[in-house]
Coordinates of C-alpha atoms in Angstrom, one line a residue:
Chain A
X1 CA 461.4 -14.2 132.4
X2 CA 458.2 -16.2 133.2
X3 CA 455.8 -13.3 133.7
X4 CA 452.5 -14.1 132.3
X5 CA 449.4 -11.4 132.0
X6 CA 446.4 -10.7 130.6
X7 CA 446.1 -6.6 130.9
X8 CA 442.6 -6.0 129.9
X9 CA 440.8 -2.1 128.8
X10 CA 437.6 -2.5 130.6
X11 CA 435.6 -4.8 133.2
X12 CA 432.3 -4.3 131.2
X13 CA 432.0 -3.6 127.0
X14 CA 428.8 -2.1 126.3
X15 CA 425.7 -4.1 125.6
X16 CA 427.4 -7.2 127.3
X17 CA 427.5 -8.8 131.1
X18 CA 430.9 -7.9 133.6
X19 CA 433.9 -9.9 131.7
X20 CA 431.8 -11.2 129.3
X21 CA 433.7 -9.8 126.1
X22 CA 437.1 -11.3 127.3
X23 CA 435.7 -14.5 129.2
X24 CA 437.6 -16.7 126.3
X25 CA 440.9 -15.0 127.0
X26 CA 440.3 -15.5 130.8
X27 CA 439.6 -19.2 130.4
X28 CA 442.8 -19.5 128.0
X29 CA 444.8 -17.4 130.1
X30 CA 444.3 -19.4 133.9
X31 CA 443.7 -22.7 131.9
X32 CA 443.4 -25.8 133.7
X33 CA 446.0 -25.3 135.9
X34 CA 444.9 -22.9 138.4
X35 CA 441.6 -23.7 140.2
X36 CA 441.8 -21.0 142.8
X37 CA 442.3 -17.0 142.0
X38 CA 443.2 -13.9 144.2
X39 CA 441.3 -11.0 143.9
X40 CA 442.5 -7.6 145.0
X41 CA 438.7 -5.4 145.0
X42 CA 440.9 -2.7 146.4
X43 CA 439.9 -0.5 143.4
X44 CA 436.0 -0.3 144.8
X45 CA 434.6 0.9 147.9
X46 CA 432.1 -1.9 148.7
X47 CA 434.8 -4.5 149.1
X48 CA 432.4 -7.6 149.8
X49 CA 429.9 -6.8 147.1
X50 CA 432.7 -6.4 144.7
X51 CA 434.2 -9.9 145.4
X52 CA 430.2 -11.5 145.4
X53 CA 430.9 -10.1 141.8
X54 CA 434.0 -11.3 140.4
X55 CA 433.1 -14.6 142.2
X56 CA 430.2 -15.1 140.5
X57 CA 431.8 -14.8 137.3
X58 CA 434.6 -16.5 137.7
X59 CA 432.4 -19.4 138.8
X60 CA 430.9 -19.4 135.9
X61 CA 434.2 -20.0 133.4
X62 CA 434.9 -22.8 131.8
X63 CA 431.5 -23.9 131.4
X64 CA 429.6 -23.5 127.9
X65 CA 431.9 -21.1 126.4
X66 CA 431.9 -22.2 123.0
X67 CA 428.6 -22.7 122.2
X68 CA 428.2 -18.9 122.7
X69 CA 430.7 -17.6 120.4
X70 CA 431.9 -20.2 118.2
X71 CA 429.7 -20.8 114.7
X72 CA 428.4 -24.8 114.6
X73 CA 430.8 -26.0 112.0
X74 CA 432.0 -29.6 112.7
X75 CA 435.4 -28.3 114.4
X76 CA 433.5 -26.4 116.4
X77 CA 430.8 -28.9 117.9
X78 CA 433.9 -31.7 117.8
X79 CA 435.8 -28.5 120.5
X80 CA 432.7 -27.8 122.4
X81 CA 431.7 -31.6 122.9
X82 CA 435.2 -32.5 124.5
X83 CA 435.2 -29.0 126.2
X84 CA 431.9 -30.4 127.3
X85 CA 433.3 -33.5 128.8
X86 CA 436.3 -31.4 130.2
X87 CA 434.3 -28.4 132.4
X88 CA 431.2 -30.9 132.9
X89 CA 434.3 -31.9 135.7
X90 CA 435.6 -28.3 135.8
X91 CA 433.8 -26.1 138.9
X92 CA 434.9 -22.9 137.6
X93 CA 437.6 -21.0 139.0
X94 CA 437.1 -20.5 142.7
X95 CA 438.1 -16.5 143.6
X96 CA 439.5 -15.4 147.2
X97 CA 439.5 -12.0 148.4
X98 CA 442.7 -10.5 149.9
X99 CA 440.1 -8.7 151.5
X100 CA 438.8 -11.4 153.0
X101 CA 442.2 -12.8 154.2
X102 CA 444.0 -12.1 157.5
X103 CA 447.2 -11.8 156.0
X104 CA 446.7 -10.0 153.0
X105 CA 450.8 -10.1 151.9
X106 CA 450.9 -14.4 153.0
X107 CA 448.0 -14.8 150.6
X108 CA 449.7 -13.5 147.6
X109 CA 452.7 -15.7 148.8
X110 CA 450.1 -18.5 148.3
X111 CA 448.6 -17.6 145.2
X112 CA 448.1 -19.6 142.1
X113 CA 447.1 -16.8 140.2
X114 CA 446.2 -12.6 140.6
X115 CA 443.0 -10.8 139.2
X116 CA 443.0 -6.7 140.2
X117 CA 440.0 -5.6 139.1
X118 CA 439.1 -2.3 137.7
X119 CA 437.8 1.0 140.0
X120 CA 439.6 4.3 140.9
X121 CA 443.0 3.7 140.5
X122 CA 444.4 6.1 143.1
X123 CA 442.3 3.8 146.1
X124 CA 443.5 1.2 144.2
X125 CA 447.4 2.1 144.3
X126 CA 447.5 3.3 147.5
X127 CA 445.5 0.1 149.1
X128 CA 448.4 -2.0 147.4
X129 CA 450.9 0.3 149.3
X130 CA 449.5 0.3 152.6
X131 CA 448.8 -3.3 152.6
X132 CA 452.6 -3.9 151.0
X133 CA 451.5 -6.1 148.2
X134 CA 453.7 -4.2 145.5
X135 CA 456.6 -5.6 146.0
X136 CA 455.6 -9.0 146.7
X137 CA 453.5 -9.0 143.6
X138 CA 455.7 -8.0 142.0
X139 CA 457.8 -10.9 143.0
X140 CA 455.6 -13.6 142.6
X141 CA 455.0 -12.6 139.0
X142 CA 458.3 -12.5 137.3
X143 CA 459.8 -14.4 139.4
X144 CA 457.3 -17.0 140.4
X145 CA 455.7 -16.8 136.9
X146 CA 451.7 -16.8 138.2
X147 CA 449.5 -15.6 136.0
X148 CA 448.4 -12.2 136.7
X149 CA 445.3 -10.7 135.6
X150 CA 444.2 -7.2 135.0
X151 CA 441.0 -4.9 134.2
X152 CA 441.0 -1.1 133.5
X153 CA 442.9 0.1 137.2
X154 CA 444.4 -3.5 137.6
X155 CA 445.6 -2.7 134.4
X156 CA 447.2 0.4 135.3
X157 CA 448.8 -0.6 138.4
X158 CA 450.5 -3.3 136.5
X159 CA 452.4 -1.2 134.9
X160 CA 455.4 0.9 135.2
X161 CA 453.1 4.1 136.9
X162 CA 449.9 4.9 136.9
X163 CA 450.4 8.3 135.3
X164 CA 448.5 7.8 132.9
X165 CA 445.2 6.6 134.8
X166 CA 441.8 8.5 133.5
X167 CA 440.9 8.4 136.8
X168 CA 440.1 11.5 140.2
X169 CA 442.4 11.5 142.3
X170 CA 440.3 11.0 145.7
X171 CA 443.3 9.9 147.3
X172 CA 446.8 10.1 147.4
X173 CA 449.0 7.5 147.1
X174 CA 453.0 7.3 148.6
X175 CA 454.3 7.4 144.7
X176 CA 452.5 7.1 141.3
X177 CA 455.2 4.3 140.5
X178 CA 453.1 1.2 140.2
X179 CA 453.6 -2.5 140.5
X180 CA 455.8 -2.3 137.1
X181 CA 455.1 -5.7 135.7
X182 CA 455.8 -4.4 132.1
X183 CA 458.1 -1.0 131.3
X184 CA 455.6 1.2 129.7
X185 CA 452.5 2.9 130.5
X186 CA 448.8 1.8 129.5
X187 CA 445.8 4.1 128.8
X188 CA 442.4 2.1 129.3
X189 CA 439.3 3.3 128.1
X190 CA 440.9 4.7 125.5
X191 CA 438.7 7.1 123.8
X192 CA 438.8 8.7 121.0
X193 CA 438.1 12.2 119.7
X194 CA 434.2 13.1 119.7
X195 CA 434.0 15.4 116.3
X196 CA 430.3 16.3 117.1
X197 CA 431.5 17.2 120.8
X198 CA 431.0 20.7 121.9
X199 CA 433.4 20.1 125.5
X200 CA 436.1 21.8 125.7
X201 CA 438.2 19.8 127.9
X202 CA 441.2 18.3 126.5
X203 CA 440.9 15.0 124.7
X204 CA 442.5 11.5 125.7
X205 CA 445.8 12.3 123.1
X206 CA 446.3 15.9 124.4
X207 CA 446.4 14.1 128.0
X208 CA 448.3 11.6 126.6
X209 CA 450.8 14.6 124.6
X210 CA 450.8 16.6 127.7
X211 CA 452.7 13.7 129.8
X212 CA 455.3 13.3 126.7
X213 CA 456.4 16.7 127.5
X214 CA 457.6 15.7 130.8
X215 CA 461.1 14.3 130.1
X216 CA 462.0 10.7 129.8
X217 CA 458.5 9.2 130.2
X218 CA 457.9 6.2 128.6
X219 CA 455.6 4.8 125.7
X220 CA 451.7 4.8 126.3
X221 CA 449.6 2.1 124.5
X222 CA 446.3 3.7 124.7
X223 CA 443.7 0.1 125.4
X224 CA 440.2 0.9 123.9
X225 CA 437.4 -0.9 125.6
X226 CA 437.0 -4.3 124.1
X227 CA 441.1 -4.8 123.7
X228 CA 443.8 -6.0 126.2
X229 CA 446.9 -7.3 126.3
X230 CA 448.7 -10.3 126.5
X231 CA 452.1 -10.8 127.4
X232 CA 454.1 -14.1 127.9
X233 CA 457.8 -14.0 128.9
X234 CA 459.0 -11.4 126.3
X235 CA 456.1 -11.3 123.8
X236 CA 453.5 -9.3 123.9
X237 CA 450.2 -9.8 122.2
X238 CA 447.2 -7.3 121.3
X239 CA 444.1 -9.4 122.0
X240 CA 440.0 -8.3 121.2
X241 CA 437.9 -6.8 119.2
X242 CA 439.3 -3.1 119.0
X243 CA 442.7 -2.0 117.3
X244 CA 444.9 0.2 120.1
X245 CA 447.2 3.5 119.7
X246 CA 450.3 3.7 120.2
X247 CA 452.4 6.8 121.8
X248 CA 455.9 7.6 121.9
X249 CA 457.4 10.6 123.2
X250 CA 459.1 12.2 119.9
X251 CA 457.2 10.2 117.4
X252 CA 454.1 9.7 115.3
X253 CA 451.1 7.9 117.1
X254 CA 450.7 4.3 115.3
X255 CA 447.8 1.7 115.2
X256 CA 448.0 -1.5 115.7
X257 CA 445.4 -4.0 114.6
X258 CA 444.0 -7.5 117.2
X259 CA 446.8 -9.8 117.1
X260 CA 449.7 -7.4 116.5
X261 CA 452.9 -8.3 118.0
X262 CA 453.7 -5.5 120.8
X263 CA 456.9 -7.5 122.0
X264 CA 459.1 -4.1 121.2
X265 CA 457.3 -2.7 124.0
X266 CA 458.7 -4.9 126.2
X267 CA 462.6 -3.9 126.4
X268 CA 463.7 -1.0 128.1
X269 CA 464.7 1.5 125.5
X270 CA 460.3 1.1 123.9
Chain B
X1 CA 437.8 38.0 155.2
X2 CA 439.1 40.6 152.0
X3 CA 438.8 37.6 149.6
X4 CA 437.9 38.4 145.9
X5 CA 438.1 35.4 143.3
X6 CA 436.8 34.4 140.3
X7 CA 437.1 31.2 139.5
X8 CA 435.8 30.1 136.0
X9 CA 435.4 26.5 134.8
X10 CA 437.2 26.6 131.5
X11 CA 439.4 29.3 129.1
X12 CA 437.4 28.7 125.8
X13 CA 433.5 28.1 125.3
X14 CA 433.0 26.1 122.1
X15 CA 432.7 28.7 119.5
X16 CA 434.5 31.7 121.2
X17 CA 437.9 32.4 121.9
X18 CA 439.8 32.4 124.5
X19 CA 438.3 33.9 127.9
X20 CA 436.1 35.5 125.3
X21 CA 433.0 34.2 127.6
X22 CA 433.9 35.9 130.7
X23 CA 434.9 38.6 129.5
X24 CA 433.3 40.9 130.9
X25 CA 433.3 39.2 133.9
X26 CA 437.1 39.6 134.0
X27 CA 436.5 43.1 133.4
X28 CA 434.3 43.9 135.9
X29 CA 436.6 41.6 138.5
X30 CA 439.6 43.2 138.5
X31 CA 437.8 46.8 137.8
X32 CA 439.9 49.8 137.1
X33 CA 442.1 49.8 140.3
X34 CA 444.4 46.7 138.9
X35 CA 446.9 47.9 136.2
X36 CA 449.2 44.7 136.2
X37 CA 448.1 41.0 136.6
X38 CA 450.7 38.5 137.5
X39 CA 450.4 35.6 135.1
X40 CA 451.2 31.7 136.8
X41 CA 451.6 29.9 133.3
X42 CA 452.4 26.9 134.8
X43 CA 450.0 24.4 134.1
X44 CA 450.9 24.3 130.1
X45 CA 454.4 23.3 128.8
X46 CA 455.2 26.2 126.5
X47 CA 455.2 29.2 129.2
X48 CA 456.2 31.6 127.2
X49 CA 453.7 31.0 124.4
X50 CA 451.1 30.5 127.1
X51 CA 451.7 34.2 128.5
X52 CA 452.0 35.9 124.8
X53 CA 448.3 34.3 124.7
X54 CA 447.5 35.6 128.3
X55 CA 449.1 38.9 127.7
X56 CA 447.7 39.1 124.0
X57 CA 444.0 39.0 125.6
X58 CA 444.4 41.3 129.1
X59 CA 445.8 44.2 126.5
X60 CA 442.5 44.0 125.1
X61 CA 440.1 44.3 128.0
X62 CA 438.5 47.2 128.6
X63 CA 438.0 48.0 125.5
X64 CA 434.9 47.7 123.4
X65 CA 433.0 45.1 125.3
X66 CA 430.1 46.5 125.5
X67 CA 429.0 47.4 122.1
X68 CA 429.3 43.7 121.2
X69 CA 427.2 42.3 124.0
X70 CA 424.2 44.9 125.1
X71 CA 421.7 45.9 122.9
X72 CA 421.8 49.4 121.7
X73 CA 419.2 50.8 123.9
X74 CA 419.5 54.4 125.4
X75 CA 421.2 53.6 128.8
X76 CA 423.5 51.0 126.9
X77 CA 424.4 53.5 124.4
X78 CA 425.3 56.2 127.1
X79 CA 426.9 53.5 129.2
X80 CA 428.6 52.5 125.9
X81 CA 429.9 56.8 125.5
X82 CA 431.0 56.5 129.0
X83 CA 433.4 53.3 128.4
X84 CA 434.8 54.7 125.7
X85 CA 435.6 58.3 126.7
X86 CA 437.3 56.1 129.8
X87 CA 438.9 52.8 127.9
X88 CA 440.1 55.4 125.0
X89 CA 442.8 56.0 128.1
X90 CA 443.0 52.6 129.4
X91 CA 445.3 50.6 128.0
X92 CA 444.3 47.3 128.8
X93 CA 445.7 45.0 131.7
X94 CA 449.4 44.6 131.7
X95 CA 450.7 40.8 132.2
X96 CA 453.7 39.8 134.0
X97 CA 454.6 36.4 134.1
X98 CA 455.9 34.9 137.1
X99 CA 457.9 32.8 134.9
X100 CA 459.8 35.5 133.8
X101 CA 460.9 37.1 136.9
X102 CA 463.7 36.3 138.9
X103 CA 462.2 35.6 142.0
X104 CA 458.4 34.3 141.6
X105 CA 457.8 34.7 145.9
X106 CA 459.0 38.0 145.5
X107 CA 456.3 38.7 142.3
X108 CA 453.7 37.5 144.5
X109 CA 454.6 39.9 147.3
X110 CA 454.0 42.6 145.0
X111 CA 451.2 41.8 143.0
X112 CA 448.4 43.8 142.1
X113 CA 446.6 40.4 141.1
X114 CA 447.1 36.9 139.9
X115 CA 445.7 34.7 137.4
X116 CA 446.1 30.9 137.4
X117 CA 446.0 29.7 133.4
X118 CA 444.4 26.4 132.6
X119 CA 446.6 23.2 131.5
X120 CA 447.7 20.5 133.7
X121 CA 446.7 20.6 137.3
X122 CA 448.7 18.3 138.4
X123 CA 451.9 20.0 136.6
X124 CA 450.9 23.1 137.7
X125 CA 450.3 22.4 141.7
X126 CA 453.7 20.5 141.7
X127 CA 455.2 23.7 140.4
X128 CA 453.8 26.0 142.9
X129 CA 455.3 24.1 145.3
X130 CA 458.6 24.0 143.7
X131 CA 458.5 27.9 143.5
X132 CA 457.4 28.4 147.3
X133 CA 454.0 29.9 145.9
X134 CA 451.4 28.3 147.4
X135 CA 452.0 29.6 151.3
X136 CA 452.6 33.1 149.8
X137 CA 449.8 33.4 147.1
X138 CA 447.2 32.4 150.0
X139 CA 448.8 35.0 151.7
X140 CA 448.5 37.7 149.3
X141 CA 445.0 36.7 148.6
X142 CA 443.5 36.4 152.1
X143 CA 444.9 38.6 153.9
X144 CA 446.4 41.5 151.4
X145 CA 443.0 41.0 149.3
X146 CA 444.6 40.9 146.6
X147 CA 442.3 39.7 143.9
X148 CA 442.6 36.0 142.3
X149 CA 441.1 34.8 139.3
X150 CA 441.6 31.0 138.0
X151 CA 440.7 29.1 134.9
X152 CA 440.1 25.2 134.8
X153 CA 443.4 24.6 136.9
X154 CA 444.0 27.6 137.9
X155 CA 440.3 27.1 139.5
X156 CA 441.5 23.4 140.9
X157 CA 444.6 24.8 142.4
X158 CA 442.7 27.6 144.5
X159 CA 440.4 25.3 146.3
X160 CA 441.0 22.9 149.1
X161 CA 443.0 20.3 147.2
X162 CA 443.1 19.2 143.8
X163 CA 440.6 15.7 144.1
X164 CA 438.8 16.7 141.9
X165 CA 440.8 18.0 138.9
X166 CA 439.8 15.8 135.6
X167 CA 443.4 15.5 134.5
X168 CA 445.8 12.9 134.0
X169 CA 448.3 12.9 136.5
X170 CA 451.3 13.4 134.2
X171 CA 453.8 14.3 137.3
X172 CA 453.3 13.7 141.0
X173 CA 453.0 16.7 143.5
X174 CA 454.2 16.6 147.3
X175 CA 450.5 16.7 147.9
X176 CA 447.1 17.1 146.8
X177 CA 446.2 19.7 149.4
X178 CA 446.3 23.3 147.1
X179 CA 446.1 27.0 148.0
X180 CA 442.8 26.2 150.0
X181 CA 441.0 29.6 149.1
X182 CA 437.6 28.3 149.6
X183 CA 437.4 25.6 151.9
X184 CA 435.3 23.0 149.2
X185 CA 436.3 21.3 146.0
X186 CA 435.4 22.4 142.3
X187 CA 435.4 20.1 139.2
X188 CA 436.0 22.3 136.2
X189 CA 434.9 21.4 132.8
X190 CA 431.7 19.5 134.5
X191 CA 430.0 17.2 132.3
X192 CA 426.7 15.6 132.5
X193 CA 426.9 11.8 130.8
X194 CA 425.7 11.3 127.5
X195 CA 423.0 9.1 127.2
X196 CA 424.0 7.8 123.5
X197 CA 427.4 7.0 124.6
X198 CA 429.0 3.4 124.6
X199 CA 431.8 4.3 126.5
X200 CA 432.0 2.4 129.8
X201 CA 434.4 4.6 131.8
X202 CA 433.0 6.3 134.9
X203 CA 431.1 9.2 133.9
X204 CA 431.8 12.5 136.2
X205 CA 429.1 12.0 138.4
X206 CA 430.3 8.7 139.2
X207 CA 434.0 9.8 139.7
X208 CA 432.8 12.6 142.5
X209 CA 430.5 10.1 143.9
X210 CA 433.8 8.0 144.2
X211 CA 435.1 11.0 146.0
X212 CA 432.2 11.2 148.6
X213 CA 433.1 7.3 149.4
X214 CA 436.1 8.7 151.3
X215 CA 436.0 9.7 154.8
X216 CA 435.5 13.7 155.9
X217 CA 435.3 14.7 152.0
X218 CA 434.2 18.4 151.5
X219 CA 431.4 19.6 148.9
X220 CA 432.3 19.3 145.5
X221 CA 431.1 22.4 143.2
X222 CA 430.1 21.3 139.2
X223 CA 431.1 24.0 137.1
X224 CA 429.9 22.8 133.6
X225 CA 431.4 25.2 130.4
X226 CA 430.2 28.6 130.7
X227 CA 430.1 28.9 134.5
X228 CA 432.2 30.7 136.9
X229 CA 432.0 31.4 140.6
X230 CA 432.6 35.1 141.8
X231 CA 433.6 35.2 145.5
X232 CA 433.8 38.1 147.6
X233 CA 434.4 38.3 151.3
X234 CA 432.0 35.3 152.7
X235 CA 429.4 35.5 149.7
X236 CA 429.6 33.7 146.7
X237 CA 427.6 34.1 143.2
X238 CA 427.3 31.6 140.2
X239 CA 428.4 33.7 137.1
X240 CA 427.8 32.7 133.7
X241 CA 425.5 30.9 131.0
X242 CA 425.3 27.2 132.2
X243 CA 423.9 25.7 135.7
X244 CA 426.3 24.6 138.4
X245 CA 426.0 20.8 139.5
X246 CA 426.4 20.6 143.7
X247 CA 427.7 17.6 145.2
X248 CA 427.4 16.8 148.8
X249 CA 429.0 13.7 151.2
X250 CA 425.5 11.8 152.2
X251 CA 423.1 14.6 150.3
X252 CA 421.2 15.0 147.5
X253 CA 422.6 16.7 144.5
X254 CA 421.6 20.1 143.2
X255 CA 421.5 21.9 141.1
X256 CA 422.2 25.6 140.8
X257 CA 420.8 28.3 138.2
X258 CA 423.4 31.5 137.1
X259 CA 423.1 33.8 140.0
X260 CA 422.4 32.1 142.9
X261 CA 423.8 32.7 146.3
X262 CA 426.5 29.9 147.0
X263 CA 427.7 31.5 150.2
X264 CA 426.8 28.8 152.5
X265 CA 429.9 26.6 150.3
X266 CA 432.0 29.3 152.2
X267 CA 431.2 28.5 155.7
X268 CA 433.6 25.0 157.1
X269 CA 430.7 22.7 157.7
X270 CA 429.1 22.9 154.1

């Protein structure tokens, strides 16, 4: 299978700018390959001002990465000067809207690569439905192999079902069955416990428990802000700076550090 | 309109047990006329657990509520004789469950008075629909007068649709659209953001706001812990220890001190 996707927690990781904490990843993830990006902004209300947004950013990759993040050893300054030479060519990744298109299911035929970004998941789902992009995603993912990218609601919807979103339901979509990129369910934003809290409504893992009591749902890898995942073919990858939880119906919750192998996840029987 | 509800934001307050905080408020509700209560466990996995805990509590209303709650002035303490020369013969509610009878439609026909437990909304409004309740409850409640009381779902389920429930949407429902007792939205368990938090997800007030974004979207009622709203015929009362939080599509929001007058939410165009 040629899927390749970069399933990311959260847009925004406190203290830091809109991607920032996963712009590395991004970079890696699109490489040099793909110059030009689809975005789906179905997620937000203001359509245009979201795309201005991801635009931006995306513009920006590539570009001084390194000298950000990277300690000024002499492997490091020998990396940023040829990285230098590379994106002193490289304009960024240039992002078009399906929004923007006229024919929002021939643009995804067209794409070189998918970003969904993160919003109310509900809007976002049933967007994808009435503009028929599901399927054809779908499609072009596994069987196209384009890179597809993913924050917080992207995330979601590239999963088996979005029954597991944190989000209101403002709207309702045909099916909770989502895109189904990978067979299991993701939680973004995971969050844990608050012992000082005095709220009464349930926690993330009672949510979590509840929808194991349905029968035959499948695993739940609960994404805290500042993690996401990465999946190639058949392997799987925890990427980040925060360790994510693990549920499966009938069995203890498990934790699994960045850079775990989550490949198990990816057959059927997870 | 004979409408009488109470619809209370959440079944514990931090500290008590359960219901303990509206006690009296329950009490007072369904008065000494109601002997039975039909009990819609519903929105929790374990019914029968969840109506031992129902049934456990209703056997003890009535009784002794007032010498832990007023002080023991002179009119309390004869108020005090008065309940207990009349609770000494009062047995406490009785709770039926409607998962325990044969035919739930036909429990609802002859209710004296329901209450809707908290849990999963989104479990719970599927299986009102898969029970034929929802048609016949509104029924009983609007036109019999029978009265209703909610908790947390049970609260979701009686308003216009379920939008604004907080939970995760474990199970899909043939709609959102609920019993439609009031003609608004409530969100239960309403929480103002915390301002030491690092957590990026949407905070409430940005989820309902989310809400508003969508077209013809009612009023959406806050109910933080502690709250309830009493409604009788076309006026409605904020019950409770905590403010209520009013949103409105294109307004200002408001907020709401225990006792106010919320009957204009009552009227179509609120």
């Amino acid at each position: 299978m040629k899927r390749r996707l970069l399933l990311v927690s959260n847009s925004t990781l406190h203290g830091g700018g809109y991607l920032q904490h996963c712009q590395q990843q991004i970079q890696d993830f699109f490489g040099k390959e793909v110059k030009r990006i689809l975005f789906v902004p179905y997620a937000l209300h203001d359509r245009d001002a979201y795309t201005k947004t991801a635009r931006d950013k995306f513009k920006t990759l590539g570009l001084c990465l390194y000298h950000m993040d990277v300690e000024h050893t002499v492997t490091a300054t020998v990396i940023f000067i040829s990285d230098v030479l590379f994106f002193s060519l490289f304009p960024g990744y240039e992002v078009e809207s399906v929004h923007e298109t006229p024919d929002p299911v021939d643009a995804v035929r067209k794409a070189e690569g998918i970003f969904i970004g993160g919003g109310n998941t509900f809007r976002l789902l049933k967007a994808l439905y009435d503009n028929k992009l599901v399927t054809e995603i779908k499609k072009r993912v596994l069987e196209d192999g384009i890179p597809y990218m993913g924050s917080s609601a992207g995330t979601n919807v590239s999963t088996i079902s979005i029954n597991t979103t944190n989000d209101m339901p403002i709207v309702y979509p045909p099916t909770f069955a989502a895109i189904g990129l990978v067979p299991f369910n993701i939680n973004p934003h995971y969050l844990d416990p608050d012992p000082n809290s005095k709220h009464m409504g349930e926690t993330r893992e009672q949510r979590i428990t509840q929808y194991h009591e349905e029968l035959e749902t499948p695993s739940v890898l609960g994404l805290r802000e500042g993690s996401m995942l990465l999946v190639e073919g058949n392997k799987a990858t925890l990427l980040g700076s925060t360790k994510a939880r693990l549920f499966q119906r009938g069995k203890q919750t498990t934790e699994y550090e960045p850079g775990s192998d989550l490949s198990f996840l990816l057959t059927d029987a997870q």
